[in-house]
PDB file of C-alpha atoms and ligand atoms in Angstrom:
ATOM      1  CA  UNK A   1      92.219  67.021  43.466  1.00  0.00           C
ATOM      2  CA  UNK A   2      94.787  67.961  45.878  1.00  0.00           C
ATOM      3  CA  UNK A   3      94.818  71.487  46.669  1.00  0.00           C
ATOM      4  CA  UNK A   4      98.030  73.305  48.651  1.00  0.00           C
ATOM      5  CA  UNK A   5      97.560  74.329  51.901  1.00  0.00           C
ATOM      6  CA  UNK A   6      97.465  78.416  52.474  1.00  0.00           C
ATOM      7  CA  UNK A   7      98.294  79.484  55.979  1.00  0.00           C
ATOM      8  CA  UNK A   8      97.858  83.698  56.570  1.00  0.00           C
ATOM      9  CA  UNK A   9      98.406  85.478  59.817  1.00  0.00           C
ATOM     10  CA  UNK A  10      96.045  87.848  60.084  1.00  0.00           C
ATOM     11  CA  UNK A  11      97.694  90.204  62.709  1.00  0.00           C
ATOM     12  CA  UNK A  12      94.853  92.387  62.931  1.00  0.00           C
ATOM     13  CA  UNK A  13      96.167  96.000  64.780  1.00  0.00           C
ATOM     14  CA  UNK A  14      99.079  94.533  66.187  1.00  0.00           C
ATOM     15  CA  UNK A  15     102.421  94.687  65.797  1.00  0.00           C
ATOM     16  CA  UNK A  16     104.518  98.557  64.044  1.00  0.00           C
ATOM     17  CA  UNK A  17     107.757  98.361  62.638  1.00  0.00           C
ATOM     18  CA  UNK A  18     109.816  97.269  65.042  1.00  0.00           C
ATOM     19  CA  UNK A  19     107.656  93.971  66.498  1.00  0.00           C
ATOM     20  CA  UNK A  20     107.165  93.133  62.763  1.00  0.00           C
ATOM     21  CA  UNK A  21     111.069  92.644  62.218  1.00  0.00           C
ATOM     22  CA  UNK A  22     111.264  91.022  65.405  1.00  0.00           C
ATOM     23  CA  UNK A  23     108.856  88.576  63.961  1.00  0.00           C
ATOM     24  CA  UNK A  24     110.093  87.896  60.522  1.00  0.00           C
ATOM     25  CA  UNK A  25     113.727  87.319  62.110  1.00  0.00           C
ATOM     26  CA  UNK A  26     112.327  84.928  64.582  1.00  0.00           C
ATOM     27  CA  UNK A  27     110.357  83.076  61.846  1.00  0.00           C
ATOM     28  CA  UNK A  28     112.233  82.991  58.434  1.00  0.00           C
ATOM     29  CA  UNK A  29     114.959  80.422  59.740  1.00  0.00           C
ATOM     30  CA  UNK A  30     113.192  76.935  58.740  1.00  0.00           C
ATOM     31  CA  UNK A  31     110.535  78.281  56.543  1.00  0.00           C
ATOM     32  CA  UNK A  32     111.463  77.178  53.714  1.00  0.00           C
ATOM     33  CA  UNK A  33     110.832  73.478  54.591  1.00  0.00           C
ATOM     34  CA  UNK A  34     107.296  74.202  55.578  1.00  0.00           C
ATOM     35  CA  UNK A  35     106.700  76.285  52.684  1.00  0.00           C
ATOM     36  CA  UNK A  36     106.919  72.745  50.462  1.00  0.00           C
ATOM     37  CA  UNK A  37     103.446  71.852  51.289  1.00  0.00           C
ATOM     38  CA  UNK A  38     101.908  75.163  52.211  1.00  0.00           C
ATOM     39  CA  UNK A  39     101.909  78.599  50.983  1.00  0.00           C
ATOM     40  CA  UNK A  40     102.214  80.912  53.913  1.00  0.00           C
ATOM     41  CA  UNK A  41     101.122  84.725  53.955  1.00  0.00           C
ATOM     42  CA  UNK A  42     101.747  87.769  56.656  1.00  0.00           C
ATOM     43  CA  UNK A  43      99.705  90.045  57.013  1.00  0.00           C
ATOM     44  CA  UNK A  44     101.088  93.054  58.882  1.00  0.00           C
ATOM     45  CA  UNK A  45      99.007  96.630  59.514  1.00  0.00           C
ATOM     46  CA  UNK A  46     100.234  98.977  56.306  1.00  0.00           C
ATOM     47  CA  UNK A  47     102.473 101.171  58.531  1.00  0.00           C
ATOM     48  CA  UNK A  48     104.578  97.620  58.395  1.00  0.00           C
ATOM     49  CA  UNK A  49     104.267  96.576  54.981  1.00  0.00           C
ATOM     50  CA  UNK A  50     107.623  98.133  53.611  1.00  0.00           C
ATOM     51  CA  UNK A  51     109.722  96.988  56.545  1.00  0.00           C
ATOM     52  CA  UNK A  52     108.097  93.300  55.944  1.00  0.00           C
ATOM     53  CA  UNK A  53     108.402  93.364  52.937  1.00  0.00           C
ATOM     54  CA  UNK A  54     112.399  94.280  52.913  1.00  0.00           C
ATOM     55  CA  UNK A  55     112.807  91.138  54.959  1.00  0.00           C
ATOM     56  CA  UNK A  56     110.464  88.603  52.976  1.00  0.00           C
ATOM     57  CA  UNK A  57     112.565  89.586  49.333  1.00  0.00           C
ATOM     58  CA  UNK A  58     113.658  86.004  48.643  1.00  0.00           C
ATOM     59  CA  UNK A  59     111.740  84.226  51.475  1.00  0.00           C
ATOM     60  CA  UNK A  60     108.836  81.413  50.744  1.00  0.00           C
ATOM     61  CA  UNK A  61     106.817  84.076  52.912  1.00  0.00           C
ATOM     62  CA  UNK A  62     103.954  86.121  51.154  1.00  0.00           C
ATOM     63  CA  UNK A  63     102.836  89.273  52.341  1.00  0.00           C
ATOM     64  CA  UNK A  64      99.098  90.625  52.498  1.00  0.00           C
ATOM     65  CA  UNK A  65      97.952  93.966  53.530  1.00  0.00           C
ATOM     66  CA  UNK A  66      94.570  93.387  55.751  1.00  0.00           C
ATOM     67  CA  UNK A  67      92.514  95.822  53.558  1.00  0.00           C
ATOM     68  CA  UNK A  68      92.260  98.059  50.555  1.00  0.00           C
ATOM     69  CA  UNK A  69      90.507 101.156  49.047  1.00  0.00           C
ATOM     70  CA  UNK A  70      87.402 100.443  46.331  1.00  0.00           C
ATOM     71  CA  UNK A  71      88.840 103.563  45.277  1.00  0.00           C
ATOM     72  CA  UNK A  72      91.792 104.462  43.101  1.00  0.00           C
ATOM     73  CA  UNK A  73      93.302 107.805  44.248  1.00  0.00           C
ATOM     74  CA  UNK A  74      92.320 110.755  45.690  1.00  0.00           C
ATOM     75  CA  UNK A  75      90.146 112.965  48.125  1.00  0.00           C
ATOM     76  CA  UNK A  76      89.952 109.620  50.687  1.00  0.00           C
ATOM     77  CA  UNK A  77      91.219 110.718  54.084  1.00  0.00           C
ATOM     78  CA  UNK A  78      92.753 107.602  55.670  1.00  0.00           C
ATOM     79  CA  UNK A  79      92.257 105.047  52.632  1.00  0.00           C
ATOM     80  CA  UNK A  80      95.693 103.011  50.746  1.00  0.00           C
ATOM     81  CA  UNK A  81      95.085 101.990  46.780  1.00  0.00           C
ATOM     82  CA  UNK A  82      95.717  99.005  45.441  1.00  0.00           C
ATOM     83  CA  UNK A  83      98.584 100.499  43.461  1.00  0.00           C
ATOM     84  CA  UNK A  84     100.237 101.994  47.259  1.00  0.00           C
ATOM     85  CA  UNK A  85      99.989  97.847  48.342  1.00  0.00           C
ATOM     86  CA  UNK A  86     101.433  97.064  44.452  1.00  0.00           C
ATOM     87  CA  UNK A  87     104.269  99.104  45.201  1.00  0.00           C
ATOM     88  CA  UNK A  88     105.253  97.877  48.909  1.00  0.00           C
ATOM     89  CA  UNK A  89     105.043  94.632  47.626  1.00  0.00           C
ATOM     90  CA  UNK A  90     102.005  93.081  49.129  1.00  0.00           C
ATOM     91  CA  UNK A  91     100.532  89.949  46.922  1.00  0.00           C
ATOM     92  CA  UNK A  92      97.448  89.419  48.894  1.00  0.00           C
ATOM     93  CA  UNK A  93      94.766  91.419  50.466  1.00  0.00           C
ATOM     94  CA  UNK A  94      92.048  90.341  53.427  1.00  0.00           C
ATOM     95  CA  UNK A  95      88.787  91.407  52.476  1.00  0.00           C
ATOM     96  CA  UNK A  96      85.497  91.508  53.929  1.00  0.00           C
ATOM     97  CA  UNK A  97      86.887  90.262  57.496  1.00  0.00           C
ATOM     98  CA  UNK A  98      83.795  90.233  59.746  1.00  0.00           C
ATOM     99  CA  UNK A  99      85.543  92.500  62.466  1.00  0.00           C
ATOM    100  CA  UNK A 100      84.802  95.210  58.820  1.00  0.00           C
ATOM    101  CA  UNK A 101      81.490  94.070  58.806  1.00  0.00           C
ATOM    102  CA  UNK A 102      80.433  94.257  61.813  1.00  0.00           C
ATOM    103  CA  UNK A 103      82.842  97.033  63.041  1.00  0.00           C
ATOM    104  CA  UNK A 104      83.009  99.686  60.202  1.00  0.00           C
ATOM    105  CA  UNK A 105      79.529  98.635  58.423  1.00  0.00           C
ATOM    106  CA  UNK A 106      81.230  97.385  55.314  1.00  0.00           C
ATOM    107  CA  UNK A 107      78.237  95.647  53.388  1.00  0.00           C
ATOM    108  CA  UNK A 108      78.564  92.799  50.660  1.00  0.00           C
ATOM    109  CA  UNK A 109      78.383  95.452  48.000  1.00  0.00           C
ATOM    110  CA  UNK A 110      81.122  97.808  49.434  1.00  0.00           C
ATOM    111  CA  UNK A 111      83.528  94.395  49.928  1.00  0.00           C
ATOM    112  CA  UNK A 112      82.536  93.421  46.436  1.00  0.00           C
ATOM    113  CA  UNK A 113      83.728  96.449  44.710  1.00  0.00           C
ATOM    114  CA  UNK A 114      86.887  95.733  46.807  1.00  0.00           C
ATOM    115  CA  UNK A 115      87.306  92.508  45.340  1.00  0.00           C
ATOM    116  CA  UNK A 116      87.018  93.591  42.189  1.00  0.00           C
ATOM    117  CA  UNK A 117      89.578  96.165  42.579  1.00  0.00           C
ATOM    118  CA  UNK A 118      92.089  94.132  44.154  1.00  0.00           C
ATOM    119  CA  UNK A 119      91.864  91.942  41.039  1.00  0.00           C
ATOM    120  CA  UNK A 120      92.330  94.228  38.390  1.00  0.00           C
ATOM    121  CA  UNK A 121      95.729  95.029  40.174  1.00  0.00           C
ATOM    122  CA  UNK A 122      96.894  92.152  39.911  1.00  0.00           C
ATOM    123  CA  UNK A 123      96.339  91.321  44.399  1.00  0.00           C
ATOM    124  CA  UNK A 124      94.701  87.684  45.404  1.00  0.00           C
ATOM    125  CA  UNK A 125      92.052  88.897  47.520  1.00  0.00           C
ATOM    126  CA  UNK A 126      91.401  86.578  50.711  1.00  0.00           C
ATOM    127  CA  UNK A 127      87.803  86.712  50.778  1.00  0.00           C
ATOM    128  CA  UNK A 128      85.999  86.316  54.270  1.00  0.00           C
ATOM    129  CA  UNK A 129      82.747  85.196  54.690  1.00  0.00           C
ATOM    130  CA  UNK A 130      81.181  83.760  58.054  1.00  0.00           C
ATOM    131  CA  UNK A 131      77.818  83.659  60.468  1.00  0.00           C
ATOM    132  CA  UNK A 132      77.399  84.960  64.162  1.00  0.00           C
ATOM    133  CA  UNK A 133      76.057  83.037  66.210  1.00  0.00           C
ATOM    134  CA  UNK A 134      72.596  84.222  66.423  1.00  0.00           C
ATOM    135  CA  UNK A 135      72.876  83.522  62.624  1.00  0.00           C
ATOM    136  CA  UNK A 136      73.918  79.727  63.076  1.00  0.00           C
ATOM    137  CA  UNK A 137      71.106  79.621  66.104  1.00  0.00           C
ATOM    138  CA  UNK A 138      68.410  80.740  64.357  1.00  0.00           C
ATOM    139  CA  UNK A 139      68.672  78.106  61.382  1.00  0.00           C
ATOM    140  CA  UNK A 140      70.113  81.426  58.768  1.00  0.00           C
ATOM    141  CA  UNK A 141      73.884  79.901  58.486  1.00  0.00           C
ATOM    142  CA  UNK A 142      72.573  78.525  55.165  1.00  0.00           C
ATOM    143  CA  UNK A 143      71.093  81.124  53.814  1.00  0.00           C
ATOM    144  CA  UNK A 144      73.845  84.164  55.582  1.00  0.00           C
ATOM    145  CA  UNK A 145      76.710  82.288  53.091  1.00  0.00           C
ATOM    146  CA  UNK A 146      74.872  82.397  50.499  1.00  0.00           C
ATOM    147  CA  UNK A 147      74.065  86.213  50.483  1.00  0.00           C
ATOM    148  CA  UNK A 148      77.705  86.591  51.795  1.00  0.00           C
ATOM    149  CA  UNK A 149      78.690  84.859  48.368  1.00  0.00           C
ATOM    150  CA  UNK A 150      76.769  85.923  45.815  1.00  0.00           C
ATOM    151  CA  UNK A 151      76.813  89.753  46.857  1.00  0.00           C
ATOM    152  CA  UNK A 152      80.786  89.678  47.920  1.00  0.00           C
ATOM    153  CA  UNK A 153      81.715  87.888  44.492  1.00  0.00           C
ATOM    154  CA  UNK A 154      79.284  89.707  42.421  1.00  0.00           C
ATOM    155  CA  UNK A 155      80.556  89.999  38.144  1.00  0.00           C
ATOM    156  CA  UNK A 156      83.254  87.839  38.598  1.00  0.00           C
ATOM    157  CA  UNK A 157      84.278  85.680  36.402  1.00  0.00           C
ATOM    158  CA  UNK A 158      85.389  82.148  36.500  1.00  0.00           C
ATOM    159  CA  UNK A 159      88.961  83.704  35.687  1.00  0.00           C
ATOM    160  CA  UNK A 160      88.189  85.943  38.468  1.00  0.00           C
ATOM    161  CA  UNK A 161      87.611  83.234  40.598  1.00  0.00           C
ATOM    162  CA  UNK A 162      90.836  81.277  40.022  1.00  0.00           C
ATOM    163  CA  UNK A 163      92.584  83.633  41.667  1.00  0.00           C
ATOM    164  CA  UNK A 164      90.193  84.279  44.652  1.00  0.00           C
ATOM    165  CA  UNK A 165      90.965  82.341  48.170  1.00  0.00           C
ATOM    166  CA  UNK A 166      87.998  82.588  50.514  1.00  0.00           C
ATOM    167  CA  UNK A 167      87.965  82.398  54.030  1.00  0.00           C
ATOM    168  CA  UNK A 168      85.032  80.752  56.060  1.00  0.00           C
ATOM    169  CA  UNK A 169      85.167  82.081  59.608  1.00  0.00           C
ATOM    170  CA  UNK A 170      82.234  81.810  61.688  1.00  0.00           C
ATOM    171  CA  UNK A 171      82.088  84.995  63.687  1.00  0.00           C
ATOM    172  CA  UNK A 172      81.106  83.432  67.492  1.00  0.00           C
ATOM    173  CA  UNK A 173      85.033  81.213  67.071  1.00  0.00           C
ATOM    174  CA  UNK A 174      86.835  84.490  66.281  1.00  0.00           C
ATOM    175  CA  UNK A 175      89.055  85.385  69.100  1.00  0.00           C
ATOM    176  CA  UNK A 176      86.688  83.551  71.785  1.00  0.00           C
ATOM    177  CA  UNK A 177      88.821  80.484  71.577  1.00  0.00           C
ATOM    178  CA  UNK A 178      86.241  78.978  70.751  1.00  0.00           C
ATOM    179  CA  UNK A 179      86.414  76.790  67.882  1.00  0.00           C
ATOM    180  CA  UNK A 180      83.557  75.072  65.544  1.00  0.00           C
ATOM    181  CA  UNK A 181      84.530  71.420  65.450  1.00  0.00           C
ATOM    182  CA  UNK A 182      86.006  69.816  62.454  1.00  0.00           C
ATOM    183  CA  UNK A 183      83.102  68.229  61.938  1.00  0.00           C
ATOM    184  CA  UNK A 184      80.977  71.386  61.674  1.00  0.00           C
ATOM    185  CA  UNK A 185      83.626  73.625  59.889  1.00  0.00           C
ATOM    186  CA  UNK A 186      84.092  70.656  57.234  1.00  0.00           C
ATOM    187  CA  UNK A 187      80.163  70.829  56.744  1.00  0.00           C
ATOM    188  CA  UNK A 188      80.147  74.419  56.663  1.00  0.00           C
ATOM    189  CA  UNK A 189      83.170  74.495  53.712  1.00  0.00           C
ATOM    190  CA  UNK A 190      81.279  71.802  51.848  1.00  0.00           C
ATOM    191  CA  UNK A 191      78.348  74.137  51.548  1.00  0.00           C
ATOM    192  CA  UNK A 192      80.524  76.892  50.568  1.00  0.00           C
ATOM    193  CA  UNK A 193      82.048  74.982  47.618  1.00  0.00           C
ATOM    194  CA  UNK A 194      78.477  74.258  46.710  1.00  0.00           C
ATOM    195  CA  UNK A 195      77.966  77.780  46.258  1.00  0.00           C
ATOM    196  CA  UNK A 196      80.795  78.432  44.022  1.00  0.00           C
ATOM    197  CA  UNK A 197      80.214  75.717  42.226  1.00  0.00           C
ATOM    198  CA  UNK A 198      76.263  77.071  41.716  1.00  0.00           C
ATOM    199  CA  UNK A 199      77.934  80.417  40.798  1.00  0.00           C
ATOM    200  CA  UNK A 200      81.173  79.772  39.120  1.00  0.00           C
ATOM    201  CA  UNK A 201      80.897  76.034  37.795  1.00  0.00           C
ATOM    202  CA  UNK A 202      82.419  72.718  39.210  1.00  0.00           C
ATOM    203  CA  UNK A 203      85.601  73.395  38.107  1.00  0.00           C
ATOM    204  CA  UNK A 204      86.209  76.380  39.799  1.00  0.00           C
ATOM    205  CA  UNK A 205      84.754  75.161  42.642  1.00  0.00           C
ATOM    206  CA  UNK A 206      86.930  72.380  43.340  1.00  0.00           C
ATOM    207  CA  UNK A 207      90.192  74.051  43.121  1.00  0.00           C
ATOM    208  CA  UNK A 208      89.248  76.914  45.469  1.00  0.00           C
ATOM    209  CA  UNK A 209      90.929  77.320  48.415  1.00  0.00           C
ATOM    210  CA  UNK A 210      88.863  77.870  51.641  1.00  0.00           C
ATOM    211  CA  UNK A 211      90.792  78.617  54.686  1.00  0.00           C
ATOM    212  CA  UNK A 212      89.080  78.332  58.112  1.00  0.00           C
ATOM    213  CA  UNK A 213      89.549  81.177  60.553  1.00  0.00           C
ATOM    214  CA  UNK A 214      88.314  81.373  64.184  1.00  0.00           C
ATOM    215  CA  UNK A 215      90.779  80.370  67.427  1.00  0.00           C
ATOM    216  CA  UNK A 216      93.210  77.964  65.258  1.00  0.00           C
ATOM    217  CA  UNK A 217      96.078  77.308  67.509  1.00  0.00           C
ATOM    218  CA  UNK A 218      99.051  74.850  67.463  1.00  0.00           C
ATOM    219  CA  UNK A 219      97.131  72.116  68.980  1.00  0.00           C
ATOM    220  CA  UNK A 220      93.788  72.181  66.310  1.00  0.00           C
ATOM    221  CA  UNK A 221      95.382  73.192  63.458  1.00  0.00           C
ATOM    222  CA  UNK A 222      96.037  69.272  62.206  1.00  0.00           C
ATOM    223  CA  UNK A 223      92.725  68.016  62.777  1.00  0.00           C
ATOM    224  CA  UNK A 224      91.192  71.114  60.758  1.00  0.00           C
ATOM    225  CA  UNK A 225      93.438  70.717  57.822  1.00  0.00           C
ATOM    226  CA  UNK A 226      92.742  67.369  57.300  1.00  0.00           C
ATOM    227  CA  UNK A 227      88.877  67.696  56.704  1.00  0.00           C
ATOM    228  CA  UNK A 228      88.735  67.510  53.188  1.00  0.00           C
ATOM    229  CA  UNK A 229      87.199  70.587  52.411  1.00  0.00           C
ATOM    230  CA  UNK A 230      89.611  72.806  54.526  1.00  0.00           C
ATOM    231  CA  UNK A 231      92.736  73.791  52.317  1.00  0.00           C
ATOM    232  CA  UNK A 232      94.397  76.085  54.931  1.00  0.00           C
ATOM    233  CA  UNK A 233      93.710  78.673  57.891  1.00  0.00           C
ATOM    234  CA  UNK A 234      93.534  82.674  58.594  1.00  0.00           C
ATOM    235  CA  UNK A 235      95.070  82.668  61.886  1.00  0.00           C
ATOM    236  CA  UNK A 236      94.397  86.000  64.227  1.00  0.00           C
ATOM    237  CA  UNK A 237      95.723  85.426  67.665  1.00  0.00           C
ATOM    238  CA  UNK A 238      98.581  82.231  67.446  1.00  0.00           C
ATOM    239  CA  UNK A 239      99.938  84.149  64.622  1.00  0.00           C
ATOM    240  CA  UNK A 240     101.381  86.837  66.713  1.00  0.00           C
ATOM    241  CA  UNK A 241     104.117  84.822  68.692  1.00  0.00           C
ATOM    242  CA  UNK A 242     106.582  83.338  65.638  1.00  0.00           C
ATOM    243  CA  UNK A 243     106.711  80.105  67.556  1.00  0.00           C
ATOM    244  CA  UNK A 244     103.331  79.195  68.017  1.00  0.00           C
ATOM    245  CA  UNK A 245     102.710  80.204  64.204  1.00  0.00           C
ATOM    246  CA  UNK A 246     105.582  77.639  62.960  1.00  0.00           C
ATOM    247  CA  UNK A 247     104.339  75.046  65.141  1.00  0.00           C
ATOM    248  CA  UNK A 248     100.581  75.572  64.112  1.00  0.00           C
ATOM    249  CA  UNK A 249     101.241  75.316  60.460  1.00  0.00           C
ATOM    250  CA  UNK A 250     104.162  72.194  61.405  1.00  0.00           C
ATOM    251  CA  UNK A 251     101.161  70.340  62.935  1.00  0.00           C
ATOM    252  CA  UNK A 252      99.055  71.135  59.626  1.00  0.00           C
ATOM    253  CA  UNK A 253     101.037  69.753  56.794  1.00  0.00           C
ATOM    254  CA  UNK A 254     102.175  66.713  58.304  1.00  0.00           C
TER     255      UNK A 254
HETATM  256  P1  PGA B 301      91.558  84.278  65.781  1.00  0.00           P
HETATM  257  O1  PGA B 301      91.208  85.293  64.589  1.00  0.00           O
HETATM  258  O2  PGA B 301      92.489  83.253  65.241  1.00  0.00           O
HETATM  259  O3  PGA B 301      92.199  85.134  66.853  1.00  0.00           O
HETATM  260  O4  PGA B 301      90.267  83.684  66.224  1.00  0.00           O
HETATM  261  C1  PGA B 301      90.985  84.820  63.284  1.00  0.00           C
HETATM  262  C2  PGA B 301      90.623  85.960  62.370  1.00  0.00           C
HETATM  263  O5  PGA B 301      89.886  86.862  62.785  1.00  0.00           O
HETATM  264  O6  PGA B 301      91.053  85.996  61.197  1.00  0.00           O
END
């Protein structure tokens, strides 16, 4: 089965108000045409979800806030609810990125009862899961997915799951420029959908849709997408010029 390419710029903390517009202006205009073969998500810091979201209304162009509370309101200094991203607009949330992990301590329980959250309101969460490189070095890749799975996806159920899109990134190819090879991101995704297939049954398995994140650029993007278990990519840095970000996903549906 043939599953659509999804494409989501992950701008990270980067770009307010005004370099958000600037963006969207620069990238609507020939959208559409890409947006045949691939679904393709923003996602801005909050302070520029409203302002993105003006400009998307009646665009191919998703938007995706880059986090969310586990709570639902209240005494959380500094914390947005999944009904705050419902009412800007957002469709998607990134979850679990490994810059949370490994920067603010968020564990597979914390990013599970995010997950679970963003689903009962209604928000696709993109759900990241990846290795360092110590990990892949000392022979754990295997068994680092597999905790990353089961604990991150934790009481869902295959409904859950249909409207989950996970993102493999392998933690030593974020931002380095570094990139794992097709070869070994293709092996790495074929475990993965082993996993949800273990947890969540064949079916769901095969029409998941696994991005790969870590250093995809213009000029790698084609030979990722076209391993056959890579449906798509979470791009961090060639996302934030609108040029390189419409050639990179260009390159990947051809
Ligand atoms: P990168 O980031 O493309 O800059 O490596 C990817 C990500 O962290 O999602």
């Amino acid at each position: 089965m043939k599953r659509k390419l999804i494409i989501a710029a992950n701008w990270k903390m980067n770009k307010g108000p005004a370099e958000t517009t600037e963006f969207i202006e620069s990238f609507l205009p020939g959208s559409e045409e890409l947006s045949e073969s691939c679904d393709i998500i923003i996602a801005p810091p909050y302070v520029s979800l409203p302002v993105a979201a003006s400009l998307l209304v009646d665009s191919p162009v998703a938007l995706s806030a880059q986090n969310v509370s586990e709570q639902d309101e209240g005494a959380f200094t500094g914390e947005v609810a999944t009904r705050m991203l419902n009412e800007v607009g957002a469709q998607y949330v990134i979850l679990g990125h490994s810059e949370r992990r490994a920067i603010y301590g968020e564990s597979d329980e914390f990013i599970n009862a995010k997950v679970r959250k963003a689903l009962t309101a209604g928000l696709v969460p993109i759900f990241c899961i990846g290795e360092t490189l110590e990990e892949r070095e000392s022979g754990e890749l295997e068994e680092v997915l597999r905790a990353q799975v089961s604990g991150g996806l934790a009481d869902l159920t295959v409904e859950d799951m249909a409207e989950v899109v996970v993102a493999y990134e392998p933690v030593w190819a974020i931002g380095t420029g570094v990139t794992a090879t097709p070869d070994q991101a293709q092996e790495a995704h074929a475990f993965v959908r082993t996993l949800l297939g273990d947890q969540f049954g064949a079916e769901v398995a095969a029409a998941t849709r696994i991005q790969y994140g870590g250093s995809v650029k213009p000029g790698n993007s084609a030979e990722l997408m076209a391993q056959t278990d890579i449906d798509g990519a979470l791009v961090g840095g060639a996302s934030l010029e609108a040029g390189s970000f419409r050639d990179l996903i260009a390159n990947a549906v051809v």
